[in-house]
Short mmCIF file of C-alpha atoms in Angstrom, two decimals:
data_model
loop_
_atom_site.label_atom_id
_atom_site.label_comp_id
_atom_site.label_asym_id
_atom_site.label_seq_id
_atom_site.Cartn_x
_atom_site.Cartn_y
_atom_site.Cartn_z
CA MET C 1 -60.71 -51.62 -47.67
CA ASN C 2 -63.53 -49.14 -47.12
CA SER C 3 -62.43 -48.50 -43.53
CA LEU C 4 -58.92 -47.72 -44.69
CA THR C 5 -60.22 -45.35 -47.33
CA SER C 6 -62.55 -43.57 -44.96
CA SER C 7 -59.81 -43.11 -42.35
CA ALA C 8 -57.41 -41.51 -44.80
CA ALA C 9 -57.28 -37.72 -44.90
CA PRO C 10 -59.20 -36.29 -47.87
CA PRO C 11 -57.01 -34.76 -50.59
CA GLU C 12 -58.26 -31.24 -49.86
CA THR C 13 -57.22 -31.62 -46.19
CA VAL C 14 -53.72 -32.73 -47.21
CA ASP C 15 -53.48 -29.73 -49.53
CA VAL C 16 -54.50 -27.37 -46.73
CA ILE C 17 -51.93 -28.86 -44.34
CA ARG C 18 -49.22 -28.61 -46.98
CA ALA C 19 -50.19 -25.02 -47.72
CA ASP C 20 -50.04 -24.15 -44.02
CA HIS C 21 -46.54 -25.58 -43.67
CA LEU C 22 -45.36 -23.73 -46.78
CA LYS C 23 -46.87 -20.51 -45.47
CA ASN C 24 -45.02 -20.93 -42.19
CA LEU C 25 -41.79 -21.63 -44.04
CA ARG C 26 -42.16 -18.53 -46.20
CA GLU C 27 -42.88 -16.38 -43.16
CA VAL C 28 -39.76 -17.58 -41.38
CA ALA C 29 -37.63 -17.33 -44.54
CA GLY C 30 -38.78 -13.73 -44.95
CA ASN C 31 -37.14 -12.91 -41.61
CA PHE C 32 -33.80 -14.50 -42.49
CA SER C 33 -30.92 -12.10 -43.05
CA PRO C 34 -28.15 -13.58 -45.25
CA TRP C 35 -25.66 -11.23 -43.57
CA ILE C 36 -25.36 -13.80 -40.79
CA LEU C 37 -23.52 -16.06 -43.25
CA LEU C 38 -20.59 -13.66 -43.19
CA LEU C 39 -19.64 -15.32 -39.89
CA PRO C 40 -18.92 -18.80 -41.32
CA ALA C 41 -17.52 -17.27 -44.52
CA ALA C 42 -15.05 -15.12 -42.57
CA LEU C 43 -14.08 -18.06 -40.37
CA CYS C 44 -13.41 -20.25 -43.42
CA ALA C 45 -11.31 -17.52 -45.01
CA TRP C 46 -9.29 -17.07 -41.83
CA ILE C 47 -8.62 -20.78 -41.32
CA GLY C 48 -7.68 -21.24 -44.97
CA THR C 49 -5.17 -18.38 -45.02
CA ASN C 50 -3.71 -18.11 -41.52
CA SER C 51 -2.19 -21.49 -40.76
CA THR C 52 0.94 -19.79 -39.37
CA SER C 53 -1.02 -17.94 -36.69
CA PRO C 54 -0.66 -19.30 -33.14
CA TRP C 55 -4.46 -19.19 -32.88
CA TRP C 56 -4.77 -21.60 -35.82
CA GLU C 57 -3.83 -24.47 -33.52
CA TYR C 58 -7.18 -24.10 -31.74
CA THR C 59 -9.03 -25.00 -34.93
CA LEU C 60 -7.51 -28.49 -34.85
CA LYS C 61 -9.88 -31.42 -34.36
CA PRO C 62 -8.80 -32.39 -30.80
CA TYR C 63 -9.64 -28.90 -29.54
CA GLN C 64 -12.90 -28.64 -31.44
CA GLU C 65 -14.05 -32.07 -30.26
CA PHE C 66 -13.87 -30.60 -26.76
CA TYR C 67 -15.37 -27.18 -27.55
CA GLY C 68 -18.28 -28.50 -29.61
CA PRO C 69 -19.93 -30.72 -26.97
CA LEU C 70 -19.17 -28.10 -24.32
CA VAL C 71 -21.04 -25.38 -26.20
CA LEU C 72 -24.00 -27.68 -26.81
CA ALA C 73 -24.00 -28.79 -23.16
CA VAL C 74 -24.25 -25.14 -22.11
CA ALA C 75 -26.97 -24.55 -24.73
CA SER C 76 -28.96 -27.58 -23.52
CA THR C 77 -28.64 -26.54 -19.89
CA ALA C 78 -29.77 -23.00 -20.72
CA ALA C 79 -32.71 -24.28 -22.77
CA ILE C 80 -33.84 -26.62 -19.99
CA GLY C 81 -33.56 -23.81 -17.44
CA LEU C 82 -35.61 -21.45 -19.59
CA TRP C 83 -38.22 -24.14 -20.25
CA LEU C 84 -38.61 -24.83 -16.54
CA SER C 85 -38.83 -21.14 -15.64
CA LEU C 86 -40.71 -19.62 -18.58
CA ARG C 87 -42.55 -22.68 -19.87
CA GLY C 88 -44.15 -22.58 -23.30
CA PHE C 89 -43.78 -24.61 -26.48
CA TYR C 90 -40.89 -22.54 -27.83
CA TYR C 91 -38.52 -23.36 -24.96
CA ARG C 92 -39.59 -26.99 -24.96
CA TRP C 93 -38.73 -27.10 -28.66
CA LEU C 94 -35.33 -25.45 -28.09
CA THR C 95 -34.64 -28.04 -25.39
CA LEU C 96 -35.44 -30.92 -27.73
CA LEU C 97 -33.34 -29.37 -30.49
CA SER C 98 -30.27 -28.69 -28.36
CA LEU C 99 -30.40 -32.10 -26.65
CA SER C 100 -30.70 -33.84 -30.03
CA LEU C 101 -27.64 -32.01 -31.33
CA LEU C 102 -25.75 -32.73 -28.11
CA CYS C 103 -26.47 -36.46 -28.36
CA ARG C 104 -25.19 -36.43 -31.92
CA GLU C 105 -22.07 -34.46 -30.92
CA ILE C 106 -21.30 -36.97 -28.17
CA HIS C 107 -21.66 -39.68 -30.84
CA PHE C 108 -24.18 -41.92 -29.14
CA GLN C 109 -24.82 -44.99 -31.27
CA GLY C 110 -27.16 -44.22 -34.16
CA THR C 111 -27.23 -40.46 -33.64
CA SER C 112 -24.97 -39.63 -36.57
CA THR C 113 -27.60 -41.01 -38.96
CA GLY C 114 -30.61 -40.44 -36.74
CA ILE C 115 -30.08 -36.69 -36.56
CA TYR C 116 -31.03 -36.44 -40.26
CA PHE C 117 -34.47 -37.76 -39.35
CA VAL C 118 -34.85 -35.99 -36.01
CA ILE C 119 -34.17 -32.46 -37.28
CA PRO C 120 -36.85 -32.51 -40.04
CA LEU C 121 -39.30 -33.98 -37.52
CA LEU C 122 -38.52 -31.19 -35.06
CA PHE C 123 -39.11 -28.52 -37.67
CA TRP C 124 -42.34 -30.21 -38.72
CA TYR C 125 -43.34 -30.26 -35.05
CA ALA C 126 -42.51 -26.54 -34.82
CA SER C 127 -44.63 -25.78 -37.88
CA LEU C 128 -47.58 -27.59 -36.33
CA HIS C 129 -47.35 -25.21 -33.37
CA PHE C 130 -46.33 -22.17 -35.36
CA ARG C 131 -48.68 -19.77 -33.56
CA GLU C 132 -47.02 -20.63 -30.28
CA LEU C 133 -43.63 -19.68 -31.74
CA GLN C 134 -44.65 -16.05 -32.01
CA PRO C 135 -43.18 -13.55 -31.41
CA TYR C 136 -39.87 -15.43 -31.72
CA ALA C 137 -40.47 -16.45 -35.34
CA GLY C 138 -40.95 -12.76 -36.12
CA SER C 139 -37.50 -11.83 -34.84
CA ARG C 140 -35.01 -11.30 -37.67
CA LEU C 141 -32.11 -11.84 -35.27
CA LEU C 142 -33.36 -15.12 -33.79
CA VAL C 143 -34.44 -16.52 -37.16
CA SER C 144 -31.12 -15.53 -38.75
CA LEU C 145 -29.09 -17.12 -35.96
CA LEU C 146 -31.06 -20.36 -36.00
CA ALA C 147 -31.22 -20.67 -39.78
CA GLY C 148 -27.59 -19.56 -40.05
CA ALA C 149 -26.61 -22.41 -37.73
CA PHE C 150 -28.20 -24.98 -40.01
CA VAL C 151 -26.71 -23.42 -43.14
CA THR C 152 -23.35 -23.67 -41.38
CA TYR C 153 -24.02 -27.32 -40.51
CA PHE C 154 -24.89 -28.00 -44.14
CA PHE C 155 -21.63 -26.42 -45.25
CA THR C 156 -19.69 -28.70 -42.91
CA ILE C 157 -21.27 -31.67 -44.70
CA THR C 158 -19.99 -30.38 -48.05
CA VAL C 159 -16.52 -29.98 -46.54
CA ASP C 160 -16.66 -33.51 -45.12
CA ARG C 161 -17.69 -34.85 -48.54
CA ALA C 162 -14.67 -33.09 -50.10
CA VAL C 163 -16.82 -30.91 -52.34
CA TRP C 164 -14.15 -28.18 -52.08
CA LYS C 165 -11.15 -30.37 -52.89
CA PHE C 166 -10.37 -28.22 -55.93
CA LEU C 167 -9.30 -25.35 -53.65
CA PRO C 168 -5.62 -24.85 -52.78
CA HIS C 169 -4.24 -26.78 -49.77
CA HIS C 170 -7.56 -28.55 -49.27
CA ASP C 171 -6.04 -31.43 -47.30
CA HIS C 172 -4.33 -28.97 -44.96
CA TRP C 173 -7.42 -27.07 -43.78
CA ARG C 174 -10.29 -29.45 -44.51
CA ASN C 175 -10.67 -30.99 -41.04
CA ASN C 176 -10.05 -27.68 -39.31
CA ILE C 177 -12.82 -25.91 -41.18
CA GLU C 178 -15.27 -28.77 -40.79
CA GLU C 179 -14.79 -29.09 -37.03
CA THR C 180 -14.59 -25.36 -36.29
CA LEU C 181 -17.67 -24.55 -38.36
CA GLU C 182 -19.62 -27.17 -36.41
CA THR C 183 -18.65 -25.39 -33.21
CA LEU C 184 -19.71 -22.07 -34.75
CA GLY C 185 -23.09 -23.59 -35.59
CA HIS C 186 -23.42 -24.76 -31.99
CA ALA C 187 -22.54 -21.25 -30.80
CA MET C 188 -25.31 -19.83 -32.99
CA ILE C 189 -27.78 -22.23 -31.37
CA LEU C 190 -26.54 -21.12 -27.95
CA ALA C 191 -26.90 -17.46 -28.92
CA THR C 192 -30.47 -18.11 -30.11
CA ILE C 193 -31.35 -19.65 -26.75
CA LEU C 194 -29.70 -16.93 -24.65
CA LEU C 195 -31.19 -14.06 -26.65
CA SER C 196 -34.72 -15.46 -26.76
CA PRO C 197 -35.79 -14.27 -23.27
CA ILE C 198 -34.50 -10.77 -24.05
CA TYR C 199 -36.57 -10.64 -27.20
CA ARG C 200 -39.55 -12.10 -25.35
CA HIS C 201 -39.48 -9.33 -22.75
CA SER C 202 -38.98 -6.62 -25.39
CA ALA C 203 -41.94 -7.90 -27.40
CA GLN C 204 -44.06 -8.10 -24.25
CA ASN C 205 -43.21 -4.50 -23.33
CA LEU C 206 -44.16 -3.31 -26.81
CA ALA C 207 -47.44 -5.19 -26.58
CA ASP C 208 -48.17 -3.65 -23.18
CA GLU C 209 -47.40 -0.18 -24.51
CA GLY C 210 -49.73 -0.79 -27.44
CA ARG C 211 -52.55 -1.75 -25.10
CA GLU C 212 -51.95 1.34 -22.97
CA ASP C 213 -52.03 3.59 -26.03
CA GLY C 214 -55.30 1.99 -27.08
CA CYS C 215 -56.93 2.71 -23.72
#
């Protein structure tokens, strides 16, 4: 009993760890721009009101079940390539994230439920290495794209659970919005990955200029 008690983290240590995670969360949240949510909102509005458009057909589930995994496959490939070339925790984390989402999109056994455990663990893992995420976590664009993707994923869950069944023609557009929004979320992940090296180089140039000015 005493050995178990002595091995447990003291309450003050737990409080410090919790405070650190909350601090990291607040810092990231402060860089989130809600304007990014206009993308899924506009897409929902278009799908719900333009069913006669020839483009509406491409929001159907058979199309989106092809586009979704394809976008995530490209995102995973890009993340792996960046990790191998640039190294660093951030690109390793993006690789784990994109591969986890790809496995779920391909519907490997257990991934539909498992993703709800994997994603929180990945963000906890990111918070543990928060210093290594700089300067990416300080980018409003990258944070907004990544957070916007997960807000979009959350909205697809509400559509799947028929939360919006009170809206007109719900049965007509429900599957289209759910599947197409998932693909949009994947595209936001892809954009985050592709834009990260650009932001990395820009931040590095600014840092170099700052050092030169200080000389």
